Short mmCIF file of C-alpha atoms in Angstrom, two decimals:
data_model
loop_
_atom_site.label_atom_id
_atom_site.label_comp_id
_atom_site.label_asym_id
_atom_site.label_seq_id
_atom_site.Cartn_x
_atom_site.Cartn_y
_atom_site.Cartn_z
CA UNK A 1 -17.37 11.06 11.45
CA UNK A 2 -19.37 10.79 8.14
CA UNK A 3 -21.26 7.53 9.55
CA UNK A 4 -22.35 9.91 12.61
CA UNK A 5 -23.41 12.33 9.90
CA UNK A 6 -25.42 9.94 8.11
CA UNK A 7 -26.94 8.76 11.23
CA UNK A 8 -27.75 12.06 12.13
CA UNK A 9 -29.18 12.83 9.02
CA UNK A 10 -31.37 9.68 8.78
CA UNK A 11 -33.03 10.48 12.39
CA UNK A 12 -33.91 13.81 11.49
CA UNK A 13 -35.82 12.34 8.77
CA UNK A 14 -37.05 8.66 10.49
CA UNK A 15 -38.28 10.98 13.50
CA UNK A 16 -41.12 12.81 11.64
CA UNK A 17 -41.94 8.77 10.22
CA UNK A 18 -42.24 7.80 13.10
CA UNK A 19 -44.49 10.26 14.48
CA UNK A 20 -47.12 9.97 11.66
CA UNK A 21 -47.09 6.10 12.81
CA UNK A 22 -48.01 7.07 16.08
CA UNK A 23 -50.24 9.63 15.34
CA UNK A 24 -52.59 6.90 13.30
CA UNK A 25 -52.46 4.36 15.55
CA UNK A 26 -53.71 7.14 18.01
CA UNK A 27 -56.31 7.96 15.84
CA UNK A 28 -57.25 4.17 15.07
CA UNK A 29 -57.23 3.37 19.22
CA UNK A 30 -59.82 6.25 20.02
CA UNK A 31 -62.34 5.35 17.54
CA UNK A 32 -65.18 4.22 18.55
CA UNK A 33 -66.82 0.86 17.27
CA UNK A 34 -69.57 2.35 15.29
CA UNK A 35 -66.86 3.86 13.79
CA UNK A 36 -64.67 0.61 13.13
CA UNK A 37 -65.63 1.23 9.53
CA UNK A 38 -64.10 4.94 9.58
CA UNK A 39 -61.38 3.44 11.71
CA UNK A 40 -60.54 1.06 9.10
CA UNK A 41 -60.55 3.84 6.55
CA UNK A 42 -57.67 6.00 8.86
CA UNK A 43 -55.68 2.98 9.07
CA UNK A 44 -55.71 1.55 5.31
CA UNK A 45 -54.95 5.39 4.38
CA UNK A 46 -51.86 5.73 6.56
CA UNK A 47 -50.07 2.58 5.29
CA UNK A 48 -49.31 4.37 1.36
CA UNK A 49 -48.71 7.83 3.64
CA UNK A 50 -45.83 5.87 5.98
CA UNK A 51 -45.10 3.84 2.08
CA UNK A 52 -44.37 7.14 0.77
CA UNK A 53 -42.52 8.70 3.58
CA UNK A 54 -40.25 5.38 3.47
CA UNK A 55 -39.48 6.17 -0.17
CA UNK A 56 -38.84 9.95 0.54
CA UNK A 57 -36.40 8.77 2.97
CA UNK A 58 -34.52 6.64 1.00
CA UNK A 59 -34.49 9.37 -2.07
CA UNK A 60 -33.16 12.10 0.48
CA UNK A 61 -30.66 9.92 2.21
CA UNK A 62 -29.22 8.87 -1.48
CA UNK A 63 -29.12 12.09 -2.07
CA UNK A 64 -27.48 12.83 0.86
CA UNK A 65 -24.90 10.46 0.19
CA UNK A 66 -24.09 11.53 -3.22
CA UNK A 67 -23.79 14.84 -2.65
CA UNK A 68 -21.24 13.74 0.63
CA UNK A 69 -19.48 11.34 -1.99
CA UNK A 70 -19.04 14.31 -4.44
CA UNK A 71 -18.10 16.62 -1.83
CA UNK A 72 -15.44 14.10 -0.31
CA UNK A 73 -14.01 14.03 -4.30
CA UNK A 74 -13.56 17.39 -4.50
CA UNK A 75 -11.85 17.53 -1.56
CA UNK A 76 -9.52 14.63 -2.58
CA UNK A 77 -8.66 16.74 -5.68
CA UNK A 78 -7.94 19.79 -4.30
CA UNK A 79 -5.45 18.12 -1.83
CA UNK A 80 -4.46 16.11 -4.91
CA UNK A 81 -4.11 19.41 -7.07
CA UNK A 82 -2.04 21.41 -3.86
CA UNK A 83 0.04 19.09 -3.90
CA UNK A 84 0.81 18.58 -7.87
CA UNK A 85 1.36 22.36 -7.42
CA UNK A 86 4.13 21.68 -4.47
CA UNK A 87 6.04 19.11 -6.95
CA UNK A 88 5.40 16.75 -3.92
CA UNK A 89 5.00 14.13 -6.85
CA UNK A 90 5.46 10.78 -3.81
CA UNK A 91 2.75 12.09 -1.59
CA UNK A 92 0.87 12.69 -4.21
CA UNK A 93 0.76 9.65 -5.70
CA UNK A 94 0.23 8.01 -2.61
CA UNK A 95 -3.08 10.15 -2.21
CA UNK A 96 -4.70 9.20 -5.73
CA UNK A 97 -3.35 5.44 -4.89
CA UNK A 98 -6.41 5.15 -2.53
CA UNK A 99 -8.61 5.78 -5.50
CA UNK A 100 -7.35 3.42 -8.31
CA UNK A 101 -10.38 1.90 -8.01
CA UNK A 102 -12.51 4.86 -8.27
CA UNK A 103 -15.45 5.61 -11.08
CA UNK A 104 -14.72 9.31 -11.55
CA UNK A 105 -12.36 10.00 -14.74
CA UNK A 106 -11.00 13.18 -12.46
CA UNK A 107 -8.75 10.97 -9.98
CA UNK A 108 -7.70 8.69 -12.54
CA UNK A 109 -6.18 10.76 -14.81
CA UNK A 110 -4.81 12.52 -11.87
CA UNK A 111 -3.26 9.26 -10.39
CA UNK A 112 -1.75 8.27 -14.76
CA UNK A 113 0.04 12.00 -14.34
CA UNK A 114 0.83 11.37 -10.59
CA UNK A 115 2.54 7.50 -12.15
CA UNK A 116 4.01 9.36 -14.78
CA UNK A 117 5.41 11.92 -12.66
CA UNK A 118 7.42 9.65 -10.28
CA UNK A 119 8.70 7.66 -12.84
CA UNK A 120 10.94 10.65 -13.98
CA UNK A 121 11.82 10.84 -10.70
CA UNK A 122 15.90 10.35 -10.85
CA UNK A 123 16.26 7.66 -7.75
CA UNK A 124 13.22 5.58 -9.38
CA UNK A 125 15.16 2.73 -10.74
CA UNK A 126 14.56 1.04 -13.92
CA UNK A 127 11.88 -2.02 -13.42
CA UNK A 128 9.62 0.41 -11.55
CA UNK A 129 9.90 3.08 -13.70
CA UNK A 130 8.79 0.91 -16.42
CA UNK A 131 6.10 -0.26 -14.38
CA UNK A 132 4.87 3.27 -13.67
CA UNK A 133 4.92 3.82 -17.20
CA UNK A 134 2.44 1.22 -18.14
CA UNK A 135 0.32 1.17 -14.95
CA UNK A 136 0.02 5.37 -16.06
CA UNK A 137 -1.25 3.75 -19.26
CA UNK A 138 -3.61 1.61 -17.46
CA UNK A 139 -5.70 4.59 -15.55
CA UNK A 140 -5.39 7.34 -18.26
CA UNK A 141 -7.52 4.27 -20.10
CA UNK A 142 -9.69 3.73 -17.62
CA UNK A 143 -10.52 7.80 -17.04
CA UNK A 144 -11.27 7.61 -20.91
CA UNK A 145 -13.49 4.92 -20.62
CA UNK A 146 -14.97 6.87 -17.46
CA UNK A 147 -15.56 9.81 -18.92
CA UNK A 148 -15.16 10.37 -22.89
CA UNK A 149 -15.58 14.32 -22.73
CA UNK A 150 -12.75 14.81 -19.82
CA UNK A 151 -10.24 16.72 -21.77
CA UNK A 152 -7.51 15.71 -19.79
CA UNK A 153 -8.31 12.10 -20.02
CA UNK A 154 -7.58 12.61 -23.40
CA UNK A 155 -4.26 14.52 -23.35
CA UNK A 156 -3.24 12.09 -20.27
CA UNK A 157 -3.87 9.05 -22.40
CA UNK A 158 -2.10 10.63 -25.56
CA UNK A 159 0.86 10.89 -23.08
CA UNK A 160 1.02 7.93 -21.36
CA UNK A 161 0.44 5.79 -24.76
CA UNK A 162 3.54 7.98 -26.39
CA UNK A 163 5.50 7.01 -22.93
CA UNK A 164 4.57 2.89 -23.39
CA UNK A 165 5.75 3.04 -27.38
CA UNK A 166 9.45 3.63 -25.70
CA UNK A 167 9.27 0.28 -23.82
CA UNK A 168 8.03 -1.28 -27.18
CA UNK A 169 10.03 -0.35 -30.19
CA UNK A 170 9.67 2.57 -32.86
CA UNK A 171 7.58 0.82 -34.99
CA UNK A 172 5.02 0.58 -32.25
CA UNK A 173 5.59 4.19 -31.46
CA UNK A 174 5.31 5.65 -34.34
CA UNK A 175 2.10 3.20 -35.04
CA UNK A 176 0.77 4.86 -32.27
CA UNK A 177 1.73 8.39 -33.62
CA UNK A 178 -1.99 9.14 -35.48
CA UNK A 179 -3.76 8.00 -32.35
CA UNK A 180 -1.69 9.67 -30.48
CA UNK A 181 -2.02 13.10 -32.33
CA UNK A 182 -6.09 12.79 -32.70
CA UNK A 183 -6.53 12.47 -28.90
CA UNK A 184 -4.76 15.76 -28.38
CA UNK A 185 -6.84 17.58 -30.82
CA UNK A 186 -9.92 16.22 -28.92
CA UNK A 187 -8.08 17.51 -25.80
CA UNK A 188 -7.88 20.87 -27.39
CA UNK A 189 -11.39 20.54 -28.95
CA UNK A 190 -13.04 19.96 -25.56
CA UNK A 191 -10.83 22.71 -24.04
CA UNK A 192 -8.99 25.51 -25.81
CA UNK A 193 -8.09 26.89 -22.43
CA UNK A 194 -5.58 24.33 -21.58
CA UNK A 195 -2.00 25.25 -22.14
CA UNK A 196 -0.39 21.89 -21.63
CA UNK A 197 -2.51 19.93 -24.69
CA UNK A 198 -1.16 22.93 -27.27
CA UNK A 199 2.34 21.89 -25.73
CA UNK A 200 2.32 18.21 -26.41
CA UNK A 201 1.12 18.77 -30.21
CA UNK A 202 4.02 20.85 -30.49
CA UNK A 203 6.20 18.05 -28.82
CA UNK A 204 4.64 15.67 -31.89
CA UNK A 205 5.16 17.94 -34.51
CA UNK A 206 8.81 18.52 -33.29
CA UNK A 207 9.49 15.10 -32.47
CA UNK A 208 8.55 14.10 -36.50
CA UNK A 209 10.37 17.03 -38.03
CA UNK A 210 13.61 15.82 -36.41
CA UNK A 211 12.69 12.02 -37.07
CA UNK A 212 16.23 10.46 -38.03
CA UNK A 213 15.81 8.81 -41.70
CA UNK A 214 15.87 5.36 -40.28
CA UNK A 215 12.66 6.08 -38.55
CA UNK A 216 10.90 7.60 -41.45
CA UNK A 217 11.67 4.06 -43.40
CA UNK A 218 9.96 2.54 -40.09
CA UNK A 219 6.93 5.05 -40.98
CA UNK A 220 6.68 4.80 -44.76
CA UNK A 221 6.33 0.72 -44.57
CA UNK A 222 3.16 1.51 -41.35
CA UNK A 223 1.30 4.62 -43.55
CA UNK A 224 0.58 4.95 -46.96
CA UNK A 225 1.20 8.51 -45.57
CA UNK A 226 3.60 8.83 -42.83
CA UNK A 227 3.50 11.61 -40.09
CA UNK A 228 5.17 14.37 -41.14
CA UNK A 229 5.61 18.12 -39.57
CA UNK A 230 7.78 20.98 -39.23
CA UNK A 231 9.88 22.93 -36.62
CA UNK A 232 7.68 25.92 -37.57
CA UNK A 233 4.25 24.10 -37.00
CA UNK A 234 5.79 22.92 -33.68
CA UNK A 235 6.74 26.63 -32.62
CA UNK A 236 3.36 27.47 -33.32
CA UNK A 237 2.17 25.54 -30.87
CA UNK A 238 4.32 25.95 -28.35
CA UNK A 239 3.59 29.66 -29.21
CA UNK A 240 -0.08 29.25 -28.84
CA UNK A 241 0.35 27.60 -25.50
CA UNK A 242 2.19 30.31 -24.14
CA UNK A 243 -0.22 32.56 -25.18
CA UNK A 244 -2.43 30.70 -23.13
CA UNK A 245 -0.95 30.49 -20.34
CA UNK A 246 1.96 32.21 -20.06
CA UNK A 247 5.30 30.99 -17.98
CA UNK A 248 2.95 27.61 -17.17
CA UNK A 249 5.64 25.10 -17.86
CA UNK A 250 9.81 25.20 -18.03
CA UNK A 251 9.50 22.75 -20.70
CA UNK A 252 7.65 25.01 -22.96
CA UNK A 253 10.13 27.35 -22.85
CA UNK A 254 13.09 25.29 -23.61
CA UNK A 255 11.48 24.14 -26.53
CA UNK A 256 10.68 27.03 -27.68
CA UNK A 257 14.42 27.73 -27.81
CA UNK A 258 15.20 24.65 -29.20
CA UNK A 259 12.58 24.84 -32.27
CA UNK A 260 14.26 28.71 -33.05
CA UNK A 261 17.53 26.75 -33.10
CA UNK A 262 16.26 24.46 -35.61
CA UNK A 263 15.34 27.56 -37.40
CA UNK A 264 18.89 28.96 -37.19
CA UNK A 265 17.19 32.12 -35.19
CA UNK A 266 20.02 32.23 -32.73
CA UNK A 267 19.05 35.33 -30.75
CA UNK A 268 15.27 34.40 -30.27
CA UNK A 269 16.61 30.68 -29.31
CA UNK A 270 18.80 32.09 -27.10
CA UNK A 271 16.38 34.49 -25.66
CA UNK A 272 14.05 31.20 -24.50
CA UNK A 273 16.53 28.96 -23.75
CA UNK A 274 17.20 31.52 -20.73
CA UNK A 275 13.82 31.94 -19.62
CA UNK A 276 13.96 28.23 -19.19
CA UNK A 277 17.37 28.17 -17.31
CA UNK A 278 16.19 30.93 -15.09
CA UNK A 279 12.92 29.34 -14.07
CA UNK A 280 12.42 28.14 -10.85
CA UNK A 281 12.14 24.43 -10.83
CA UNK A 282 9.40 22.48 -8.97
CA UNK A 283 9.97 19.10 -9.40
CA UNK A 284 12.46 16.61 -11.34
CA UNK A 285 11.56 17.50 -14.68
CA UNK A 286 12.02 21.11 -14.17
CA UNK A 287 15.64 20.54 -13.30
CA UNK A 288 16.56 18.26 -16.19
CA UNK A 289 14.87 21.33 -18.08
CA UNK A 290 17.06 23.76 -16.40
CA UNK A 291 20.50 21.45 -17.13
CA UNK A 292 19.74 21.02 -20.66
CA UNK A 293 19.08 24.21 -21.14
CA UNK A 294 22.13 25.59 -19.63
CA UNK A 295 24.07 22.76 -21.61
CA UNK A 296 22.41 24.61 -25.42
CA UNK A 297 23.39 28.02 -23.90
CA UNK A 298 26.99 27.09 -23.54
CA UNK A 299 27.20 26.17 -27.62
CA UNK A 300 26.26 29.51 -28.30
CA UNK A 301 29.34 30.96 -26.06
CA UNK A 302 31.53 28.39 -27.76
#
């Protein structure tokens, strides 16, 4: 159907061509021979005029074609982005499969998250989900290399790199931990709107504050100056994302509640770690959210 259209589109354009051909050899035919001279003239003039016309065609029907290639991309995300919404995570990813091989950084980040998504997925077994993992890696790179001012290649590629370390030992995670951190704040640089990036840097900051002392060895022999954080910095981000956007992810919530519980604030940990039980999942990760956060609400009725 979009070869038709581009046919379609070309003969509107060829037709007109193709009458200015006739039209001068017309011309040419009916002049007279004392006028061969004049004749001459008509014809050496309509060869840069049919020249030009061939170039205008090929500019318009490149245009043409981008602007059909862009259009067919947005429509690919929007399905893409419907069905991210929907939690149907399999369909999904089979959708952005189709355009692995794509040049635009907004379907390959989309098809890391889609890689990432499934491979929470609790009947994914082991090999693939580490598969997943590192083939997430692969395109969050690539949309990065794509497109360096995408925000959410960025905050996709922060992600999938912290998601690889687990495959490949603490010291490589934590080695990763800087990188890690600075591609977030370039995720929050190039877009201050975006909930999710002011979520993961509160993940990092939480994830370092409760770093068992084993792991902090790990990180004093990588950095002169190891990562460090605290449960408060982390609630401030996970406060500023909800200011953002509020009720925009189950995960948010929880830790929320479980930063406050670090803090020994019982009733405002409490007070989170409902919201989180009580909202309605969408996909896998928002019922392991809701299950762990029923399992912290039961210590507090011990």
């Amino acid at each position: 159907m979009a070869t038709t259209s581009c046919l379609r589109s070309a003969a509107r354009v060829v037709f007109p061509i193709s009458r200015a051909v006739r039209s001068a050899r017309t011309r040419w035919l009916l002049t007279t021979r004392g006028q061969t001279r004049a004749a001459g003239g008509v014809w050496l003039l309509s060869v840069p005029a049919v020249c030009y016309l061939g170039g205008e065609l090929y500019q318009r029907l490149h245009r043409a074609a981008t602007v059909h290639a862009l259009s067919h991309v947005e429509e690919v995300l929007e399905q893409a982005d419907y069905l991210y919404s929907c939690g149907e995570t399999e369909k999904l990813h089979q959708l952005l499969l189709q355009y692995k091989s794509s040049d635009d950084a907004e379907c390959l980040w989309r098809l890391a998250r889609a890689c990432r998504e499934l491979a929470l997925m609790s009947h994914v077994g082991a090999e693939q989900k580490k598969q997943l993992t590192y083939e997430a890696l692969e395109y969050a790179t690539q949309a990065l290399e794509k497109n360096e001012a995408c925000f959410a290649a960025h905050k996709w590629y922060a992600v999938c790199l912290s998601d690889v370390g687990d495959y490949e030992g603490v010291k490589v995670k934590i080695g990763n931990s800087y990188i890690i951190k600075e591609h977030l704040e370039r995720a929050v640089e190039l877009n201050p709107k975006d909930a999710t990036s002011f979520h993961i840097l509160g993940y990092w900051c939480y994830a370092f504050a409760e770093l068992p002392w084993y792991q902090r060895k790990v990180a004093a022999m990588i950095f002169a100056s190891p990562p460090t954080a605290t449960f408060e910095e982390a609630l401030a981000f996970f406060q500023k994302a909800e200011e953002v956007d509020p009720n925009f992810y189950s995960k948010n919530l929880l830790m929320m509640g479980k930063a406050y519980m670090m803090m020994k604030d019982n009733d405002r940990a409490v007070a989170w770690l409902t919201r989180a039980r009580d909202y309605v999942p969408r996909n896998e990760e928002d019922k392991q959210v809701h299950k762990e956060a029923v399992d912290l609400l039961k210590k507090f009725k011990a």
